Coordinates of C-alpha atoms and ligand atoms in Angstrom, one line a residue:
M23 CA 9.2 16.0 -16.5
D24 CA 6.6 14.8 -18.8
Y25 CA 5.6 11.3 -18.1
E26 CA 3.6 11.3 -21.2
L27 CA 0.4 10.0 -19.3
T28 CA -2.5 9.1 -21.3
E29 CA -5.5 11.7 -21.3
T30 CA -7.5 9.3 -18.7
Q31 CA -4.4 9.1 -16.6
E32 CA -4.1 12.8 -16.4
D33 CA -8.1 13.1 -16.0
I34 CA -7.7 10.4 -12.9
R35 CA -4.8 12.2 -11.4
N36 CA -6.8 15.9 -11.7
L37 CA -9.9 14.3 -10.0
A38 CA -7.6 12.6 -7.4
R39 CA -5.9 16.3 -6.5
Q40 CA -9.2 17.8 -6.5
V41 CA -10.9 15.1 -4.2
A42 CA -7.6 15.7 -2.0
L43 CA -7.8 19.7 -1.7
R44 CA -11.5 19.9 -1.7
D45 CA -12.6 17.1 0.8
I46 CA -9.2 15.9 2.6
K47 CA -7.1 19.1 3.2
P48 CA -10.3 20.8 5.3
V49 CA -10.5 17.7 7.6
R50 CA -6.6 16.3 7.9
E51 CA -5.7 18.0 11.1
K52 CA -8.7 17.3 13.1
H53 CA -8.5 13.8 12.0
D54 CA -4.8 13.5 12.7
A55 CA -5.4 15.3 16.1
D56 CA -8.3 12.9 17.5
G57 CA -7.2 9.5 15.6
T58 CA -10.9 9.5 14.0
F59 CA -11.9 7.6 10.7
P60 CA -12.6 10.1 8.0
W61 CA -15.9 8.5 6.6
D62 CA -17.1 11.5 5.0
A63 CA -13.9 11.9 3.0
V64 CA -14.1 8.2 1.8
K65 CA -17.6 8.7 0.7
K66 CA -16.2 11.4 -1.5
M67 CA -13.4 9.3 -2.7
A68 CA -16.2 6.7 -3.7
A69 CA -18.7 9.1 -5.0
A70 CA -15.8 10.1 -7.6
D71 CA -15.0 6.7 -8.5
L72 CA -11.5 6.6 -7.2
Y73 CA -12.0 3.2 -5.5
G74 CA -12.3 1.4 -8.9
V75 CA -9.6 2.9 -11.3
Y76 CA -7.4 0.3 -10.8
L77 CA -10.1 -2.6 -11.1
P78 CA -11.6 -4.4 -14.1
E79 CA -14.6 -3.2 -16.0
A80 CA -15.9 -6.8 -15.4
Y81 CA -16.3 -6.3 -11.6
G82 CA -17.1 -2.4 -11.7
G83 CA -13.7 -0.9 -11.9
L84 CA -12.7 1.8 -14.3
G85 CA -10.2 -1.1 -16.4
G86 CA -6.9 1.0 -15.0
G87 CA -4.1 -0.9 -13.4
L88 CA -1.7 0.0 -11.3
M89 CA -0.5 3.0 -13.0
E90 CA -3.9 4.5 -12.4
Q91 CA -3.7 3.4 -8.8
V92 CA -0.4 5.2 -7.8
L93 CA -1.3 8.0 -9.3
V94 CA -4.3 8.3 -7.0
V95 CA -2.4 7.2 -3.8
E96 CA 0.5 9.9 -4.9
E97 CA -2.0 12.6 -5.1
L98 CA -4.1 11.9 -1.7
S99 CA -1.1 11.5 0.0
R100 CA 0.2 14.6 -1.0
V101 CA -2.5 16.2 1.1
C102 CA -2.9 13.4 3.7
A103 CA -1.3 9.9 3.9
G104 CA -3.7 8.9 6.9
I105 CA -7.0 9.6 5.0
A106 CA -5.3 8.1 1.8
L107 CA -4.7 4.8 3.5
A108 CA -8.4 4.0 3.5
F109 CA -8.1 4.0 -0.3
A110 CA -4.7 2.1 -0.4
A111 CA -5.4 -0.4 2.1
T112 CA -8.1 -1.3 0.4
G113 CA -6.3 -1.8 -2.5
L114 CA -3.8 -4.2 -0.7
G115 CA -6.8 -5.9 0.6
S116 CA -8.3 -6.3 -3.0
L117 CA -5.2 -7.8 -4.6
P118 CA -5.0 -11.0 -3.2
I119 CA -8.6 -11.8 -4.1
M120 CA -7.8 -10.6 -7.5
L121 CA -4.6 -12.5 -7.8
L122 CA -5.6 -15.7 -6.2
G123 CA -9.0 -15.9 -6.0
N124 CA -11.1 -17.9 -8.2
A125 CA -13.7 -16.5 -10.3
E126 CA -16.7 -16.6 -7.8
Q127 CA -14.8 -15.3 -5.5
R128 CA -13.6 -12.0 -7.3
G129 CA -17.4 -11.8 -8.4
K130 CA -18.5 -11.8 -4.8
F131 CA -16.1 -9.5 -3.3
I132 CA -14.8 -7.2 -5.7
P133 CA -17.6 -5.2 -7.2
D134 CA -18.3 -3.7 -3.5
L135 CA -14.5 -2.8 -2.9
A136 CA -14.3 -1.4 -6.5
A137 CA -17.6 0.9 -5.9
G138 CA -16.2 1.8 -2.1
R139 CA -19.2 0.5 -0.8
K140 CA -16.9 -1.8 1.6
L141 CA -13.1 -1.4 2.4
A142 CA -10.7 -4.1 2.7
A143 CA -7.9 -5.3 4.6
F144 CA -4.9 -7.3 4.7
S145 CA -3.6 -9.1 7.5
I146 CA -0.4 -11.1 7.8
T147 CA 1.5 -9.8 10.7
E148 CA 1.2 -11.2 14.2
P149 CA 2.6 -10.4 17.8
G150 CA 5.5 -12.9 17.1
A151 CA 5.4 -13.1 13.3
G152 CA 6.6 -9.5 11.7
S153 CA 9.2 -9.8 9.3
D154 CA 9.2 -13.6 9.6
A155 CA 5.6 -14.6 8.6
T156 CA 6.7 -18.2 8.8
A157 CA 6.2 -17.6 12.0
T158 CA 2.5 -17.5 11.9
K159 CA 0.9 -18.9 14.8
T160 CA -2.9 -18.1 14.0
T161 CA -4.4 -21.7 12.9
A162 CA -7.2 -22.8 10.6
K163 CA -8.1 -26.2 11.1
L164 CA -10.3 -27.7 8.3
D165 CA -14.1 -29.0 10.1
G166 CA -16.4 -30.1 7.2
E167 CA -17.5 -27.4 5.0
H168 CA -15.7 -24.6 7.4
Y169 CA -12.0 -23.7 8.7
I170 CA -12.3 -23.1 12.2
L171 CA -9.8 -20.1 13.0
N172 CA -7.9 -19.6 16.3
G173 CA -5.4 -16.7 17.0
V174 CA -4.2 -13.0 17.1
K175 CA -3.4 -10.9 14.1
S176 CA -1.5 -7.4 14.8
F177 CA -1.4 -3.9 13.3
V178 CA -4.1 -4.0 10.8
S179 CA -4.6 -1.2 8.9
N180 CA -8.4 -0.3 7.9
G181 CA -9.0 -2.4 11.0
E182 CA -12.6 -2.5 12.2
V183 CA -13.8 -0.1 9.4
A184 CA -13.1 -2.7 6.8
D185 CA -15.8 -5.5 6.0
T186 CA -13.5 -7.7 4.0
Y187 CA -10.2 -9.0 5.2
V188 CA -7.7 -11.0 3.8
V189 CA -6.0 -13.2 6.8
F190 CA -3.4 -15.5 6.8
A191 CA -3.1 -18.6 9.0
S192 CA -1.4 -22.0 9.5
T193 CA -3.7 -25.0 8.1
N194 CA -0.3 -26.9 8.8
P195 CA 1.6 -25.7 11.4
G196 CA 4.3 -28.6 11.2
R197 CA 5.1 -27.5 7.5
G198 CA 6.3 -23.7 8.4
A199 CA 6.2 -21.5 5.2
R200 CA 4.2 -24.1 3.3
G201 CA 1.8 -24.5 6.1
V202 CA 0.4 -20.9 5.8
S203 CA -2.6 -20.4 3.7
A204 CA -5.0 -17.2 3.3
F205 CA -8.6 -16.7 3.9
I206 CA -11.2 -13.9 3.0
V207 CA -12.9 -13.1 6.3
E208 CA -16.1 -11.0 6.3
K209 CA -16.6 -8.7 9.4
G210 CA -19.6 -10.1 11.2
T211 CA -18.4 -13.8 10.9
P212 CA -19.1 -15.2 14.7
G213 CA -15.7 -15.7 16.5
F214 CA -14.3 -12.8 14.5
G215 CA -13.7 -9.7 16.7
F216 CA -11.5 -6.7 17.1
G217 CA -8.9 -6.1 20.1
K218 CA -6.6 -3.3 20.7
K219 CA -6.5 -0.1 18.6
E220 CA -3.0 1.3 18.6
H221 CA -2.1 4.8 19.5
K222 CA 0.3 5.9 16.7
M223 CA 3.1 8.6 15.4
G224 CA 1.7 8.9 12.3
I225 CA -1.2 7.9 9.7
R226 CA -3.5 8.7 12.8
A227 CA -6.6 9.0 10.5
N228 CA -6.3 5.3 9.7
P229 CA -6.8 2.6 12.4
T230 CA -4.4 0.0 13.1
Y231 CA -6.4 -2.9 15.1
E232 CA -5.6 -6.3 16.6
L233 CA -8.2 -8.8 15.0
S234 CA -9.0 -11.7 17.3
F235 CA -10.1 -15.1 16.2
Q236 CA -11.5 -17.6 18.7
N237 CA -13.2 -20.7 17.0
C238 CA -14.3 -18.3 14.0
R239 CA -16.1 -20.7 11.2
V240 CA -14.8 -19.3 8.0
P241 CA -16.7 -21.2 4.9
K242 CA -14.4 -23.5 3.0
K243 CA -15.0 -21.7 -0.1
N244 CA -13.0 -18.9 1.3
L245 CA -9.7 -20.2 1.0
L246 CA -7.5 -18.0 -1.3
Y247 CA -6.1 -20.7 -4.0
K248 CA -5.2 -23.7 -2.0
E249 CA -3.8 -24.5 1.3
G250 CA -0.4 -23.7 2.1
Y251 CA -0.1 -21.1 -0.6
G252 CA -0.4 -18.3 1.9
L253 CA 3.3 -17.0 1.8
F254 CA 2.6 -17.1 -2.1
T255 CA 0.0 -15.1 -2.2
A256 CA 1.8 -12.4 -0.1
Q257 CA 4.9 -12.3 -2.1
T258 CA 2.6 -12.3 -5.6
T259 CA 0.5 -9.3 -3.8
F260 CA 3.5 -7.5 -2.9
D261 CA 5.2 -7.7 -6.1
C262 CA 2.2 -5.3 -7.3
S263 CA 1.6 -3.6 -3.9
R264 CA 4.9 -2.3 -2.9
P265 CA 4.9 0.4 -5.5
G266 CA 1.8 1.5 -3.5
I267 CA 3.9 2.5 -0.9
A268 CA 6.2 4.1 -3.1
A269 CA 3.3 6.5 -4.2
Q270 CA 2.4 7.0 -0.7
A271 CA 6.3 8.1 0.3
L272 CA 6.3 10.1 -3.0
G273 CA 3.1 12.1 -2.3
I274 CA 4.3 12.7 1.3
A275 CA 7.6 14.2 0.1
Q276 CA 5.9 16.3 -2.6
G277 CA 3.3 17.9 -0.2
A278 CA 5.8 18.5 2.3
L279 CA 8.1 20.2 -0.2
D280 CA 5.4 22.3 -1.8
E281 CA 4.1 23.7 1.4
T282 CA 7.8 24.5 2.7
V283 CA 8.9 26.1 -0.5
A284 CA 5.5 28.2 -0.2
Y285 CA 6.5 29.2 3.4
I286 CA 10.3 29.8 2.6
R287 CA 9.6 32.2 -0.3
Q288 CA 7.9 34.6 2.1
R289 CA 9.2 34.0 5.7
K290 CA 12.2 36.8 5.8
Q291 CA 15.4 36.6 8.1
F292 CA 18.4 39.1 7.9
G293 CA 16.3 41.1 5.4
Q294 CA 16.0 38.2 2.9
P295 CA 13.7 35.5 2.2
I296 CA 14.7 32.3 3.6
S297 CA 14.5 30.7 0.1
S298 CA 17.5 33.3 -0.9
F299 CA 20.3 31.4 1.5
Q300 CA 22.6 28.9 -0.4
A301 CA 22.8 26.4 2.3
I302 CA 18.8 26.1 1.9
Q303 CA 18.6 26.2 -1.8
H304 CA 21.0 23.0 -1.6
M305 CA 18.4 21.5 0.5
M306 CA 15.5 22.4 -1.9
A307 CA 17.7 21.4 -4.8
D308 CA 18.5 17.8 -3.0
C309 CA 15.0 17.3 -2.2
A310 CA 13.3 18.0 -5.5
T311 CA 15.8 15.9 -7.2
G312 CA 15.2 13.1 -4.9
I313 CA 11.3 13.0 -5.2
E314 CA 11.8 13.4 -9.3
T315 CA 13.7 10.2 -9.1
S316 CA 11.8 8.5 -6.9
R317 CA 8.7 9.5 -9.6
A318 CA 10.6 8.4 -12.4
L319 CA 11.3 4.9 -11.0
L320 CA 7.9 4.6 -9.4
Y321 CA 5.9 5.3 -12.7
A322 CA 8.5 2.9 -14.9
T323 CA 7.7 0.1 -12.5
A324 CA 4.1 0.3 -12.7
R325 CA 4.2 0.9 -16.1
A326 CA 6.2 -2.5 -16.3
I327 CA 4.0 -4.4 -13.8
D328 CA 0.8 -3.3 -15.9
K329 CA 2.2 -4.2 -19.2
A330 CA 3.1 -7.6 -18.0
M331 CA -0.2 -8.1 -15.9
K332 CA -3.0 -6.5 -18.0
P333 CA -3.0 -9.6 -20.8
V334 CA -3.0 -12.0 -17.6
Y335 CA -6.2 -10.1 -16.0
E336 CA -8.1 -10.1 -19.5
K337 CA -7.3 -14.2 -19.8
A338 CA -8.2 -15.1 -16.5
I339 CA -11.3 -13.1 -16.4
A340 CA -12.6 -14.3 -19.8
E341 CA -11.7 -18.0 -19.1
N342 CA -13.2 -17.7 -15.6
A343 CA -9.5 -18.7 -14.5
I344 CA -7.4 -17.9 -11.5
V345 CA -4.8 -15.2 -12.3
Y346 CA -2.2 -16.9 -10.6
D347 CA -2.5 -19.9 -13.0
V348 CA -2.3 -17.8 -15.9
M349 CA 0.7 -16.1 -14.5
Q350 CA 2.2 -19.7 -14.7
T351 CA 1.0 -20.7 -18.2
M352 CA 1.8 -17.0 -19.8
D353 CA 5.7 -17.4 -18.1
V354 CA 4.8 -13.8 -16.7
K355 CA 8.1 -11.6 -15.6
R356 CA 7.8 -10.9 -11.8
Y357 CA 9.0 -7.6 -10.9
T358 CA 9.7 -8.4 -7.0
K359 CA 13.3 -6.9 -7.6
E360 CA 11.7 -3.8 -8.9
S361 CA 8.8 -3.2 -6.3
A362 CA 11.4 -3.8 -3.4
M363 CA 13.9 -1.2 -4.7
V364 CA 11.1 1.6 -5.4
K365 CA 9.5 0.9 -2.2
Y366 CA 12.5 1.5 0.1
Y367 CA 14.3 4.1 -2.3
A368 CA 11.0 6.4 -2.0
S369 CA 10.4 5.8 1.6
D370 CA 13.9 6.7 2.4
V371 CA 13.8 9.8 0.5
A372 CA 10.5 11.0 2.2
M373 CA 12.1 10.4 5.3
K374 CA 14.8 12.4 4.2
V375 CA 12.7 15.4 2.4
T376 CA 10.2 15.5 5.3
T377 CA 12.9 16.0 7.8
D378 CA 14.9 18.5 5.6
C379 CA 11.5 20.5 5.2
V380 CA 11.0 20.8 8.9
Q381 CA 14.4 22.1 9.0
M382 CA 13.9 24.4 6.3
C383 CA 10.9 25.8 8.0
G384 CA 12.9 26.2 11.6
G385 CA 10.6 26.1 14.6
I386 CA 7.2 26.5 13.0
G387 CA 8.1 23.5 11.0
F388 CA 7.9 21.8 14.4
M389 CA 4.7 22.9 15.4
A390 CA 1.3 20.8 15.3
D391 CA -0.6 23.8 14.0
F392 CA 1.8 24.1 10.9
P393 CA 1.4 21.1 8.5
I394 CA 5.0 20.2 8.4
E395 CA 5.9 17.9 11.3
K396 CA 2.6 15.8 10.3
F397 CA 4.3 15.0 6.9
M398 CA 7.4 13.8 8.6
R399 CA 5.5 11.7 11.1
D400 CA 3.7 10.1 8.4
A401 CA 6.6 9.3 6.2
K402 CA 8.1 7.0 8.9
I403 CA 5.8 4.2 8.3
T404 CA 6.0 4.1 4.8
Q405 CA 9.7 2.7 5.7
I406 CA 8.2 0.1 7.9
Y407 CA 5.2 -1.5 6.6
E408 CA 4.8 -4.0 3.7
G409 CA 8.2 -5.2 4.5
T410 CA 10.7 -3.2 6.4
N411 CA 13.6 -1.4 4.6
Q412 CA 15.8 -3.8 5.8
I413 CA 13.8 -6.7 4.2
Q414 CA 13.3 -5.0 0.8
R415 CA 17.1 -4.5 0.5
N416 CA 17.5 -8.2 1.5
E417 CA 15.3 -8.9 -1.4
V418 CA 16.9 -6.9 -3.9
A419 CA 20.2 -8.8 -3.2
A420 CA 18.4 -12.2 -3.1
M421 CA 17.2 -11.5 -6.9
M422 CA 20.6 -10.3 -7.7
I423 CA 22.3 -13.4 -6.5
K424 CA 19.8 -15.4 -8.4
E425 CA 19.9 -13.8 -11.3
A426 CA 23.8 -14.0 -11.5
A427 CA 23.5 -17.3 -10.8
S428 CA 21.2 -18.0 -13.8
A429 CA 23.3 -15.8 -15.8
A430 CA 26.5 -18.1 -15.1
K431 CA 24.5 -21.2 -15.8
A432 CA 23.1 -19.9 -19.3
E433 CA 26.8 -19.0 -20.1
T434 CA 28.4 -22.6 -19.2
A435 CA 25.3 -24.0 -21.1
A436 CA 26.3 -21.7 -24.1
A437 CA 29.9 -22.4 -24.0
Ligands
FAD197 C1 0.9 1.7 11.4 C2 1.2 0.5 10.6 C3 0.2 -0.5 10.0 C4 0.4 -1.6 9.5 N1 -0.7 -2.3 8.8 C5 -0.3 -3.6 8.5 C6 -1.3 -4.4 7.8 O1 -2.5 -3.6 7.4 N2 -1.3 -5.6 7.5 C7 -0.4 -6.3 8.3 O2 -0.4 -7.6 8.0 N3 0.8 -5.6 8.5 C8 0.5 -4.6 9.3 N4 1.8 -3.6 9.7 C9 2.9 -4.5 10.3 C10 4.2 -4.3 9.2 O3 4.3 -4.6 8.2 C11 5.1 -4.7 10.8 O4 5.4 -4.1 11.4 C12 6.6 -4.9 9.4 O5 6.6 -6.0 8.6 C13 7.8 -5.4 10.5 O6 7.5 -6.4 11.3 P1 7.7 -6.0 13.3 O7 7.1 -4.6 13.1 O8 7.1 -7.2 13.7 O9 9.3 -5.5 13.3 P2 10.3 -6.8 13.4 O10 10.2 -7.8 12.4 O11 10.5 -7.1 14.6 O12 11.7 -5.9 13.2 C14 12.5 -5.3 13.8 C15 13.7 -4.8 13.2 O13 14.4 -5.8 12.6 C16 15.0 -5.7 11.2 N5 15.0 -7.0 10.9 C17 14.1 -8.0 11.0 N6 14.5 -9.2 10.7 C18 15.6 -9.0 9.6 C19 16.4 -9.7 8.6 N7 16.1 -10.6 8.3 N8 17.7 -8.5 8.1 C20 17.6 -7.3 8.6 N9 17.0 -6.6 9.4 C21 16.1 -7.3 10.0 C22 13.7 -5.0 10.7 O14 14.2 -4.4 9.9 C23 13.3 -3.8 11.8 O15 14.3 -2.9 11.9 C24 1.4 -2.6 10.0 C25 2.6 -1.9 10.7 C26 2.4 -0.5 11.4 C27 3.4 0.2 12.4

């Protein structure tokens, strides 16, 4: 399918592909097996300027947007989603700073992330607050020019390797959802430490850590936006970040199918290539159709978000304003529904495609020294993080009900 990418987008995709094949493929098995972080590959991604493709030129980025970001995530994940997460999770940590941060915060933190000199992480989950972020127990109490953070956050991607953490904590526990606030916390801040490193099924090259805060004094100027806006910060971020999970899923599915087709063309049974059996061909066709449908929805969503958001970023940067505030004045369309749709659709496709790929390869597909089972293990997380696929479906349905109510109201007003 010709998705009419611009010349720059083609170049970015080709560059990401080159980095993935040259610097990631040779080391993916090792980092998956021993669960170590791929610092060398990260340095190569940074040297290729990939970390800045979606960030504004004003902060050292290349001035692209979500479309450029998803092209990179797709290409890197096509080879190894675990290593690709060093790039994608930094995107997730950068976004709330771009969206809700003031000009000073953007200027202080984004250039290092755009250059890949530092990595970022996003930490909302807690042992008792997963799908329900309103149950946040970590507290942040104002004390003069600092907030004092106490509590434990869990399951943080890029944990320990990142320098810049966006952390959600309650500034007003009595107010539930409206009591949660978001903070930028730098590694090395006294009282901020790392707890358990998780031992995982997939994306094993990326460290998933527990964070601990014990009387951690975070400068007041590191509060993102205003007290009580933490869950708005998270939702505004997810509206623009969930297509990134779809891109991981898409890359995983495409990578698994490419390697499967190469294998079943040459593997023979009953005197014929496996790919000549109709039962297998139907699986191949269903995999390819699911992948292409995911890609079409993903690119359409990314383009729609860029069309809505690029003028907002430009205005906010020119006026030293907060992007979220400019979004309100420009009455920007939010893509909550579409982002949730593409996240769950593409990740369900990835799980089905990678499972079918193992099946098409037979016993070798199950073996750790053959690349296919890793794609299946890596696919599973895309159905879980940034909101499980059940939560995405809840959000899609909630938006549909809201839209139907608005349409009914408008119809009544017009009658
Ligand atoms: C490898 C990994 C990396 C992660 N990285 C990060 C990170 O970088 N930052 C971060 O903050 N978090 C991260 N997470 C956390 C992740 O976002 C959560 O695990 C996820 O949101 C689900 O929360 P939970 O695990 O507590 O599941 P639970 O909320 O306990 O859900 C359990 C099950 O119940 C279902 N369920 C819950 N509520 C509902 C409902 N209302 N309707 C229908 N079904 C429901 C869920 O869909 C799920 O199937 C990561 C998790 C993993 C495993």
